[in-house]
Structures are given as C-alpha cells and as structure tokens.
Short mmCIF file of C-alpha atoms in Angstrom, two decimals:
data_model
loop_
_atom_site.label_atom_id
_atom_site.label_comp_id
_atom_site.label_asym_id
_atom_site.label_seq_id
_atom_site.Cartn_x
_atom_site.Cartn_y
_atom_site.Cartn_z
CA UNK A 1 53.99 127.86 175.12
CA UNK A 2 54.38 131.48 175.68
CA UNK A 3 55.98 132.24 179.05
CA UNK A 4 55.63 135.16 181.17
CA UNK A 5 59.43 135.67 181.09
CA UNK A 6 59.31 135.83 177.40
CA UNK A 7 56.52 138.39 177.30
CA UNK A 8 58.56 140.40 179.94
CA UNK A 9 61.63 140.10 177.81
CA UNK A 10 59.76 141.31 174.80
CA UNK A 11 58.32 144.38 176.55
CA UNK A 12 61.74 145.11 177.70
CA UNK A 13 62.93 144.92 174.12
CA UNK A 14 60.28 147.47 173.14
CA UNK A 15 61.47 149.81 175.79
CA UNK A 16 65.08 149.40 174.59
CA UNK A 17 63.91 150.21 171.12
CA UNK A 18 62.08 153.24 172.24
CA UNK A 19 65.14 154.40 174.16
CA UNK A 20 67.55 153.68 171.31
CA UNK A 21 65.29 155.40 168.72
CA UNK A 22 64.82 158.49 170.74
CA UNK A 23 68.58 158.66 171.35
CA UNK A 24 68.16 158.55 175.07
CA UNK A 25 71.39 158.07 177.18
CA UNK A 26 69.11 156.78 179.94
CA UNK A 27 69.55 153.22 181.14
CA UNK A 28 67.82 150.81 178.77
CA UNK A 29 67.06 148.31 181.68
CA UNK A 30 68.63 144.98 181.05
CA UNK A 31 70.81 144.06 178.01
CA UNK A 32 69.37 141.14 175.92
CA UNK A 33 72.67 139.46 175.43
CA UNK A 34 75.88 138.98 177.52
CA UNK A 35 79.19 138.57 175.75
CA UNK A 36 81.44 137.04 178.27
CA UNK A 37 85.21 136.55 177.85
CA UNK A 38 85.79 133.13 179.35
CA UNK A 39 89.54 133.69 178.76
CA UNK A 40 91.66 135.93 176.48
CA UNK A 41 94.49 133.36 176.20
CA UNK A 42 94.80 131.52 172.87
CA UNK A 43 96.76 128.70 171.45
CA UNK A 44 96.99 130.24 167.95
CA UNK A 45 98.41 133.39 166.41
CA UNK A 46 95.83 134.18 163.62
CA UNK A 47 97.16 136.94 161.46
CA UNK A 48 93.79 138.63 161.10
CA UNK A 49 93.30 138.90 164.97
CA UNK A 50 94.70 141.57 167.25
CA UNK A 51 95.47 138.99 169.80
CA UNK A 52 97.31 136.73 167.51
CA UNK A 53 99.09 139.64 165.83
CA UNK A 54 100.42 140.82 169.14
CA UNK A 55 98.52 144.06 169.11
CA UNK A 56 96.75 143.19 172.44
CA UNK A 57 98.73 144.27 175.43
CA UNK A 58 95.92 143.69 177.99
CA UNK A 59 96.93 141.06 180.76
CA UNK A 60 95.86 137.37 180.03
CA UNK A 61 93.62 135.60 182.37
CA UNK A 62 90.58 133.34 182.98
CA UNK A 63 87.22 134.56 184.35
CA UNK A 64 86.85 132.96 187.74
CA UNK A 65 83.94 130.64 188.15
CA UNK A 66 82.62 132.60 191.20
CA UNK A 67 82.63 135.81 189.09
CA UNK A 68 80.78 134.06 186.22
CA UNK A 69 78.22 132.71 188.70
CA UNK A 70 77.66 136.12 190.24
CA UNK A 71 76.94 137.55 186.67
CA UNK A 72 74.50 134.84 185.94
CA UNK A 73 72.78 135.04 189.35
CA UNK A 74 72.08 138.77 188.64
CA UNK A 75 71.49 138.60 184.87
CA UNK A 76 70.30 135.11 184.08
CA UNK A 77 66.67 135.75 184.81
CA UNK A 78 66.62 138.63 182.46
CA UNK A 79 68.91 138.07 179.43
CA UNK A 80 68.14 135.85 176.37
CA UNK A 81 71.67 134.61 175.43
CA UNK A 82 75.22 134.29 176.83
CA UNK A 83 78.18 134.18 174.42
CA UNK A 84 81.15 132.59 176.19
CA UNK A 85 83.65 134.19 173.84
CA UNK A 86 85.02 137.47 173.09
CA UNK A 87 88.83 137.01 172.71
CA UNK A 88 90.93 133.82 173.20
CA UNK A 89 89.90 130.25 172.86
CA UNK A 90 87.16 129.30 175.23
CA UNK A 91 88.19 125.66 175.68
CA UNK A 92 91.46 126.83 177.32
CA UNK A 93 89.13 127.67 180.36
CA UNK A 94 89.11 124.56 182.56
CA UNK A 95 85.74 125.69 183.90
CA UNK A 96 83.95 126.39 180.48
CA UNK A 97 81.60 123.50 180.80
CA UNK A 98 80.64 124.27 184.36
CA UNK A 99 79.84 127.69 183.08
CA UNK A 100 77.72 126.62 180.23
CA UNK A 101 75.82 124.24 182.54
CA UNK A 102 75.31 127.14 185.08
CA UNK A 103 74.03 129.42 182.39
CA UNK A 104 71.61 126.86 181.29
CA UNK A 105 70.11 126.66 184.69
CA UNK A 106 68.46 130.07 183.98
CA UNK A 107 67.08 128.82 180.53
CA UNK A 108 69.42 131.11 178.32
CA UNK A 109 70.82 130.30 175.05
CA UNK A 110 74.67 129.66 175.20
CA UNK A 111 77.06 130.15 172.40
CA UNK A 112 80.85 129.97 171.79
CA UNK A 113 83.42 130.12 169.01
CA UNK A 114 86.42 127.99 168.74
CA UNK A 115 89.49 127.28 166.52
CA UNK A 116 88.79 123.49 167.12
CA UNK A 117 92.33 122.44 167.93
CA UNK A 118 91.31 121.42 171.51
CA UNK A 119 88.23 119.53 170.53
CA UNK A 120 89.46 116.03 171.26
CA UNK A 121 86.98 113.15 171.98
CA UNK A 122 86.64 114.26 175.72
CA UNK A 123 85.88 117.79 174.89
CA UNK A 124 83.36 116.79 172.19
CA UNK A 125 81.43 114.51 174.68
CA UNK A 126 81.32 117.44 177.15
CA UNK A 127 80.05 119.78 174.48
CA UNK A 128 76.94 117.58 174.03
CA UNK A 129 76.57 116.83 177.61
CA UNK A 130 76.79 120.52 178.56
CA UNK A 131 73.71 121.56 176.65
CA UNK A 132 75.59 124.24 174.56
CA UNK A 133 73.07 125.73 172.10
CA UNK A 134 75.35 127.15 169.30
CA UNK A 135 78.94 126.63 168.23
CA UNK A 136 81.10 128.33 165.68
CA UNK A 137 83.86 126.13 164.27
CA UNK A 138 86.41 128.42 162.60
CA UNK A 139 88.46 127.09 159.75
CA UNK A 140 89.46 129.92 157.35
CA UNK A 141 90.72 127.79 154.44
CA UNK A 142 90.01 124.83 152.33
CA UNK A 143 93.61 123.74 151.65
CA UNK A 144 96.33 123.22 154.17
CA UNK A 145 98.53 125.97 152.75
CA UNK A 146 95.77 128.60 153.13
CA UNK A 147 94.52 127.43 156.42
CA UNK A 148 97.94 127.42 158.10
CA UNK A 149 98.80 130.80 156.59
CA UNK A 150 96.02 132.45 158.51
CA UNK A 151 95.62 130.26 161.53
CA UNK A 152 99.37 130.39 162.59
CA UNK A 153 100.10 127.43 164.90
CA UNK A 154 97.17 125.45 163.80
CA UNK A 155 97.31 121.95 162.35
CA UNK A 156 95.22 121.45 159.23
CA UNK A 157 94.88 117.62 159.38
CA UNK A 158 94.10 117.81 163.06
CA UNK A 159 91.46 120.32 162.66
CA UNK A 160 89.93 118.65 159.75
CA UNK A 161 89.78 115.29 161.80
CA UNK A 162 88.30 117.00 164.85
CA UNK A 163 85.50 118.83 162.90
CA UNK A 164 84.64 115.49 161.10
CA UNK A 165 84.46 113.62 164.46
CA UNK A 166 82.35 116.36 165.93
CA UNK A 167 79.87 116.25 163.07
CA UNK A 168 79.92 112.49 163.01
CA UNK A 169 79.08 112.38 166.85
CA UNK A 170 76.29 114.95 166.40
CA UNK A 171 74.66 112.78 163.77
CA UNK A 172 75.18 109.61 165.57
CA UNK A 173 73.56 111.01 168.70
CA UNK A 174 70.63 112.44 166.60
CA UNK A 175 71.34 115.77 168.38
CA UNK A 176 69.91 119.12 167.03
CA UNK A 177 72.39 120.94 169.42
CA UNK A 178 74.50 122.68 169.31
CA UNK A 179 73.49 124.51 166.23
CA UNK A 180 76.62 124.32 164.32
CA UNK A 181 78.26 126.98 162.16
CA UNK A 182 81.28 126.34 159.87
CA UNK A 183 82.96 129.80 159.58
CA UNK A 184 85.64 131.16 157.20
CA UNK A 185 86.84 134.78 157.21
CA UNK A 186 86.81 136.17 153.61
CA UNK A 187 90.17 137.25 152.76
CA UNK A 188 92.36 137.86 149.62
CA UNK A 189 94.19 134.53 149.73
CA UNK A 190 91.18 132.33 150.46
CA UNK A 191 88.44 134.20 148.51
CA UNK A 192 88.74 131.66 145.55
CA UNK A 193 87.99 128.86 148.06
CA UNK A 194 84.75 130.21 149.40
CA UNK A 195 82.56 128.04 146.95
CA UNK A 196 84.55 125.03 147.84
CA UNK A 197 84.18 125.64 151.41
CA UNK A 198 80.46 125.84 151.05
CA UNK A 199 80.34 122.56 148.96
CA UNK A 200 82.72 120.68 151.44
CA UNK A 201 80.66 121.61 154.67
CA UNK A 202 77.10 121.49 153.14
CA UNK A 203 76.56 118.19 154.91
CA UNK A 204 74.18 116.70 157.53
CA UNK A 205 75.05 118.08 160.94
CA UNK A 206 76.31 121.53 159.66
CA UNK A 207 73.46 124.04 160.17
CA UNK A 208 74.95 127.11 158.67
CA UNK A 209 78.09 128.04 156.50
CA UNK A 210 79.03 131.59 157.94
CA UNK A 211 81.17 133.56 155.42
CA UNK A 212 82.52 136.41 157.71
CA UNK A 213 83.65 139.79 156.34
CA UNK A 214 87.19 140.71 157.34
CA UNK A 215 87.36 143.00 160.33
CA UNK A 216 89.71 146.05 160.93
CA UNK A 217 88.75 146.12 164.52
CA UNK A 218 87.32 149.61 164.62
CA UNK A 219 89.75 150.71 162.08
CA UNK A 220 92.44 150.60 164.67
CA UNK A 221 94.77 148.17 162.76
CA UNK A 222 95.32 149.56 159.23
CA UNK A 223 97.55 146.93 157.84
CA UNK A 224 94.83 144.23 158.38
CA UNK A 225 93.33 145.64 155.15
CA UNK A 226 96.41 144.09 153.25
CA UNK A 227 94.70 140.71 153.98
CA UNK A 228 91.74 141.79 151.77
CA UNK A 229 88.97 144.24 151.52
CA UNK A 230 87.32 144.72 154.88
CA UNK A 231 83.49 144.09 154.99
CA UNK A 232 80.79 145.89 156.53
CA UNK A 233 81.69 149.22 155.11
CA UNK A 234 78.86 151.60 155.86
CA UNK A 235 76.58 152.73 152.84
CA UNK A 236 74.62 155.13 154.66
CA UNK A 237 74.74 157.93 157.04
CA UNK A 238 76.16 156.93 160.35
CA UNK A 239 73.89 156.33 163.29
CA UNK A 240 74.46 155.53 166.94
CA UNK A 241 75.58 152.02 167.73
CA UNK A 242 72.95 149.47 168.98
CA UNK A 243 75.39 147.58 171.05
CA UNK A 244 75.29 150.21 173.85
CA UNK A 245 71.45 149.63 174.33
CA UNK A 246 71.38 145.82 173.58
CA UNK A 247 74.56 143.98 174.33
CA UNK A 248 76.87 143.84 177.32
CA UNK A 249 80.50 143.04 176.79
CA UNK A 250 82.52 141.79 179.86
CA UNK A 251 86.11 140.77 179.76
CA UNK A 252 87.68 138.04 182.05
CA UNK A 253 88.50 140.43 184.81
CA UNK A 254 84.92 141.95 185.11
CA UNK A 255 85.65 145.10 182.91
CA UNK A 256 82.65 146.19 180.92
CA UNK A 257 83.52 147.55 177.53
CA UNK A 258 81.49 148.92 174.54
CA UNK A 259 82.28 145.89 172.63
CA UNK A 260 85.23 143.71 171.47
CA UNK A 261 86.63 146.63 169.26
CA UNK A 262 88.00 147.91 172.53
CA UNK A 263 90.33 144.90 172.74
CA UNK A 264 92.70 146.87 175.15
CA UNK A 265 89.85 147.89 177.44
CA UNK A 266 91.06 151.42 176.80
CA UNK A 267 87.80 152.96 177.51
CA UNK A 268 86.47 150.99 180.55
CA UNK A 269 82.84 151.54 181.47
CA UNK A 270 82.84 150.00 184.98
CA UNK A 271 83.55 146.62 186.70
CA UNK A 272 80.83 144.02 187.03
CA UNK A 273 82.26 142.89 190.37
CA UNK A 274 80.36 145.75 191.70
CA UNK A 275 77.18 144.59 189.86
CA UNK A 276 76.52 144.24 186.20
CA UNK A 277 73.47 146.62 186.23
CA UNK A 278 75.45 149.13 188.15
CA UNK A 279 78.01 149.46 185.52
CA UNK A 280 75.44 149.02 182.62
CA UNK A 281 73.45 151.91 184.02
CA UNK A 282 76.35 153.81 185.28
CA UNK A 283 77.42 157.31 184.29
CA UNK A 284 80.18 156.23 182.00
CA UNK A 285 77.98 154.12 179.92
CA UNK A 286 75.35 156.73 179.82
CA UNK A 287 78.13 159.38 178.73
CA UNK A 288 79.18 157.02 175.93
CA UNK A 289 75.63 156.57 174.73
CA UNK A 290 75.23 160.40 174.69
CA UNK A 291 78.48 160.56 172.61
CA UNK A 292 77.21 158.09 170.18
CA UNK A 293 73.77 159.84 169.93
CA UNK A 294 75.66 163.14 169.09
CA UNK A 295 78.36 161.33 167.02
CA UNK A 296 81.14 163.03 169.02
CA UNK A 297 83.45 159.98 169.09
CA UNK A 298 86.83 161.50 168.31
CA UNK A 299 88.13 160.63 171.74
CA UNK A 300 86.82 157.09 171.66
CA UNK A 301 89.37 155.37 169.39
CA UNK A 302 87.50 152.00 169.33
CA UNK A 303 84.30 153.74 168.05
CA UNK A 304 85.51 156.77 165.99
CA UNK A 305 86.35 154.83 162.80
CA UNK A 306 84.36 151.56 163.49
CA UNK A 307 81.90 150.23 160.97
CA UNK A 308 80.18 147.55 163.04
CA UNK A 309 77.24 150.02 163.89
CA UNK A 310 76.11 149.60 160.23
CA UNK A 311 75.82 145.72 160.25
CA UNK A 312 72.36 145.86 162.08
CA UNK A 313 69.79 148.22 163.22
CA UNK A 314 66.99 147.50 165.69
CA UNK A 315 63.40 147.62 164.58
CA UNK A 316 60.10 147.62 166.40
CA UNK A 317 59.09 144.34 164.66
CA UNK A 318 62.28 142.74 165.80
CA UNK A 319 61.73 143.84 169.32
CA UNK A 320 58.15 142.40 169.41
CA UNK A 321 58.42 139.18 167.30
CA UNK A 322 59.82 135.77 168.05
CA UNK A 323 58.54 135.64 171.78
CA UNK A 324 60.97 133.13 173.33
CA UNK A 325 59.37 129.79 174.04
CA UNK A 326 60.42 127.02 176.35
#
C-alpha cells in the first residue's frame, strides 16, 4: 500500500526537481540517497582504482558505529536508500552487518559493492540474515590472467568459488534478496570477454549483469585512459551535476564531499558530526551548487573535467513515479 512516508518522499523529490531545474543554490531539503563510506581500507590494489593505484593519500579508517547511528537517526526517516560503500572493501568493517541492520530499522534500501575475496561462509550467512537489499559482486574478468591483471592481490579461484557459493545459497534459501549484480569494468584487455561474462553469469540467482564504463575519476588520473576508452563521455552541452541536489556522500570520518570523484576530500563541504543537514544545507554546499549552475568549476578539480554529470538527469516524471511501497 502507498504510505504517507512514500508520498512525502515523492513530494520532496518534486521540490528537489524544481530547485535543480531552476538552478537554485538553496537547500533542496533532504537528499534521497546517502553514500556512506564504511571504510576506505582495501585488501586489493586494483589498477583502475585511485585507492589501488596509490593515488589516494587521504588517511584510512572505519566509520564508527556511533557516527553511523547518528547519521541514520537523523536521516533514516527521510532517505530512500543507503549505499554502504564509496571507497574500500566494506567487509573489512567489523560492524558492517550491524550497520545494515540498523539502517533497515528505518525501512530504507541498503546496498554495497564488494570484491568478494572476504565472502566466506560466515560472511555469506550474515549477508542474508542482515536483510541487505542490493549487492554488487565485482569480477572484472572471465579468465584468471585477466582477472588477476586488474584485481591485483585477488585470487581468481577463490573469487569464483565464493561467487558460486553465494549464488547457490541464495537459490537454496529461495531468497529474492539481495538483488545480485555481477559487475565487470569494460577495459581494453577484457573487452573481448564481455560476451562470455554475460553468458557465464546469466544464471538463476544473478539478477543483473552490470557492464560498467571505465572511469577516469573526474579526469584527475590521465593514464587510466591507457586501460581503455573511458565511458560516459558527454554528448551534449554540460549541465549542472544532479548529485548536489539528490545524493549525499559521506566519508568514514564524517566529511561531506560532492561525490567519490573528490577521493582526497580536497573540497570538503562540512562534517556530519555536526549534523548531516547542517552540512547538506550549509554555505559551502550552496556555494558549490551555485558554481555548478554557472559552470564556474575551474577551482574544483574533482568537478572541472568530470563527465559523471552526463550519466543521468532528473525528470519530473522520475520524481513523481514509483511511490515507495512497504
């Protein structure tokens, strides 16, 4: 049935759409999605990732359970989804399942992305028991040679066995959750494996095959393009990025940033330890929205050469449709 919260969320989405379309720097009330960095530590050194390449100098850490709970207590009644992954491997967070369960108390959708290496039988059991809604299993190759070229430190046989076990458990339990994505980043050395990747994982228990375009992370790492043609290149005149009106990105220490393209937190917009909405509606965020509306972004390195703005654009229909149901 349609809920009052669902109707309220959709009215809020319409207001956000109006503020975005009118290029207003004013606060767009609540974001509809929270991207929360459970941790930025990682067990792999993937060559297409700023973290894995050693480009990220920002300190490592794990978001405290207390900080996560304070974020959810403030935002849980208002947001639609919480993505417990920005950088790092979320299963390195010893409190990750407690965080998922705490978010689920507020009826929000929970998502995360993993490199699968840590998904032993105990972790798989907890994935199902936690109520996680969406999971991305990242593989990036069909053959051992290709996989281990990109996922440095990964073990092809172990990942294959753990994906197979996870999907087997999902089918054995008759579970529809989590919605399971098998993901591969499309690069020069694995491009010819894409069709085989689709065939191999088009099986019961896998809900979606995600072919992800190579990312240059806001144009900040030029030699990533050597791995293949970057996707998401704009084909139209630039417009202001929707992220600043719709999605809040929060690093493990509470720093609010425009999105994951600011992987160093070089342009911090506040800290949610003082309140998420205080930062989301603060002057620094309003100033960045104004810069985007006027396209004056030369002094914002993570935004000036970014192409993510072109990957999606809000619409009034999208804002009104699909009223959340419980």
